[in-house]
Amino acid sequence: MNHVVVTGADRGLGYALCEAFLARGWQVYAGRFLPDWPALDQLKQRCGDRLTLVPLDVSCGDSVAAAARAVAAHTCRVDMLINNAGIVNRGEGTLGEADFSLD
């Protein structure tokens, strides 16, 4: 079985990707930013153990590390990582001026 991690899986494109990979028989680790959003819980009820919900805030290094540990607790490999989550800089400036450091 193939394993995929999808960040930003709560809704929209990330959610649709989770559905598509589950339909193809993959084990899916869904990075969840919105714990009160019900869609992933409903999908988990339909798919059972093939979907693992992983709390994940990509703007927080500790959260990213905890998510990596959570996935590693279930599998020794990841065949695909889809980084669908992002961090919005609501301040002034352009993308070229964004701070991409991990601290």
C-alpha positions as a LaTeX table, in Angstrom:
\begin{tabular}{lrrr}
\hline
Residue & $x$ (\AA) & $y$ (\AA) & $z$ (\AA) \\
\hline
Met1 & 0.00 & 0.00 & 0.00 \\
Asn2 & 1.23 & 3.50 & $-0.83$ \\
His3 & 1.30 & 6.26 & 1.79 \\
Val4 & 0.56 & 9.95 & 1.16 \\
Val5 & 0.64 & 12.96 & 3.47 \\
Val6 & $-1.63$ & 15.85 & 2.47 \\
Thr7 & $-1.26$ & 19.15 & 4.31 \\
Gly8 & $-4.20$ & 21.56 & 4.37 \\
Ala9 & $-6.59$ & 18.62 & 4.08 \\
Asp10 & $-9.55$ & 20.14 & 5.91 \\
Arg11 & $-11.40$ & 21.38 & 2.84 \\
Gly12 & $-11.11$ & 22.36 & $-0.80$ \\
Leu13 & $-8.27$ & 20.92 & $-2.85$ \\
Gly14 & $-6.59$ & 19.18 & 0.09 \\
Tyr15 & $-9.81$ & 17.41 & 1.03 \\
Ala16 & $-10.47$ & 16.40 & $-2.59$ \\
Leu17 & $-6.95$ & 14.99 & $-2.85$ \\
Cys18 & $-7.53$ & 12.90 & 0.27 \\
Glu19 & $-10.74$ & 11.52 & $-1.23$ \\
Ala20 & $-9.00$ & 10.73 & $-4.52$ \\
Phe21 & $-6.08$ & 8.90 & $-2.91$ \\
Leu22 & $-8.42$ & 6.94 & $-0.62$ \\
Ala23 & $-10.47$ & 5.90 & $-3.66$ \\
Arg24 & $-7.28$ & 4.55 & $-5.21$ \\
Gly25 & $-6.43$ & 2.47 & $-2.15$ \\
Trp26 & $-3.71$ & 4.66 & $-0.60$ \\
Gln27 & $-3.11$ & 5.14 & 3.11 \\
Val28 & $-3.73$ & 8.86 & 3.69 \\
Tyr29 & $-2.36$ & 11.07 & 6.47 \\
Ala30 & $-4.46$ & 14.24 & 6.44 \\
Gly31 & $-2.86$ & 17.35 & 7.91 \\
Arg32 & $-5.67$ & 18.97 & 9.87 \\
Phe33 & $-5.63$ & 22.67 & 10.74 \\
Leu34 & $-9.34$ & 23.12 & 11.57 \\
Pro35 & $-10.26$ & 20.59 & 14.30 \\
Asp36 & $-13.88$ & 21.77 & 14.46 \\
Trp37 & $-14.44$ & 21.45 & 10.70 \\
Pro38 & $-16.50$ & 18.20 & 10.32 \\
Ala39 & $-15.60$ & 17.04 & 6.80 \\
Leu40 & $-12.50$ & 15.03 & 7.73 \\
Asp41 & $-14.32$ & 13.34 & 10.61 \\
Gln42 & $-17.06$ & 12.27 & 8.20 \\
Leu43 & $-14.49$ & 10.99 & 5.71 \\
Lys44 & $-12.76$ & 9.05 & 8.49 \\
Gln45 & $-16.07$ & 7.39 & 9.38 \\
Arg46 & $-16.40$ & 6.20 & 5.77 \\
Cys47 & $-12.76$ & 5.13 & 5.27 \\
Gly48 & $-11.72$ & 3.92 & 8.71 \\
Asp49 & $-8.07$ & 3.10 & 9.32 \\
Arg50 & $-6.93$ & 4.09 & 5.81 \\
Leu51 & $-7.29$ & 7.74 & 6.86 \\
Thr52 & $-5.24$ & 9.12 & 9.74 \\
Leu53 & $-6.02$ & 12.65 & 10.91 \\
Val54 & $-2.88$ & 14.54 & 11.94 \\
Pro55 & $-3.09$ & 17.90 & 13.72 \\
Leu56 & $-0.92$ & 20.30 & 11.72 \\
Asp57 & $-0.26$ & 24.03 & 11.66 \\
Val58 & 2.44 & 24.60 & 9.04 \\
Ser59 & 3.23 & 28.01 & 10.52 \\
Cys60 & 4.47 & 26.36 & 13.73 \\
Gly61 & 7.69 & 24.36 & 13.72 \\
Asp62 & 6.65 & 22.39 & 16.81 \\
Ser63 & 3.39 & 21.40 & 15.13 \\
Val64 & 5.23 & 20.28 & 11.98 \\
Ala65 & 7.64 & 18.18 & 14.08 \\
Ala66 & 4.75 & 16.64 & 16.04 \\
Ala67 & 2.94 & 15.80 & 12.78 \\
Ala68 & 6.08 & 14.12 & 11.41 \\
Arg69 & 6.34 & 12.04 & 14.60 \\
Ala70 & 2.64 & 11.12 & 14.36 \\
Val71 & 3.03 & 9.87 & 10.79 \\
Ala72 & 6.26 & 8.02 & 11.69 \\
Ala73 & 4.36 & 6.23 & 14.46 \\
His74 & 2.15 & 4.67 & 11.76 \\
Thr75 & 4.56 & 4.01 & 8.91 \\
Cys76 & 8.25 & 3.84 & 8.11 \\
Arg77 & 7.82 & 5.49 & 4.70 \\
Val78 & 5.92 & 8.18 & 2.84 \\
Asp79 & 5.57 & 7.72 & $-0.90$ \\
Met80 & 4.19 & 11.17 & $-1.60$ \\
Leu81 & 3.95 & 14.49 & 0.25 \\
Ile82 & 1.48 & 17.06 & $-1.02$ \\
Asn83 & 2.05 & 20.44 & 0.61 \\
Asn84 & $-1.32$ & 22.07 & 0.04 \\
Ala85 & $-1.19$ & 24.25 & 3.17 \\
Gly86 & 0.28 & 27.69 & 3.18 \\
Ile87 & 0.98 & 30.65 & 5.38 \\
Val88 & $-0.62$ & 33.94 & 4.48 \\
Asn89 & 1.36 & 37.08 & 5.18 \\
Arg90 & $-1.34$ & 39.68 & 5.66 \\
Gly91 & 1.19 & 42.47 & 6.08 \\
Glu92 & 2.76 & 44.73 & 3.52 \\
Gly93 & 5.28 & 43.48 & 0.99 \\
Thr94 & 5.56 & 41.00 & $-1.82$ \\
Leu95 & 6.20 & 37.29 & $-1.99$ \\
Gly96 & 9.84 & 38.05 & $-2.78$ \\
Glu97 & 10.13 & 39.82 & 0.59 \\
Ala98 & 8.56 & 36.95 & 2.60 \\
Asp99 & 10.55 & 35.32 & 5.39 \\
Phe100 & 10.82 & 31.58 & 4.61 \\
Ser101 & 12.97 & 30.70 & 7.62 \\
Leu102 & 11.92 & 27.74 & 9.74 \\
Asp103 & 12.47 & 29.35 & 13.15 \\
\hline
\end{tabular}
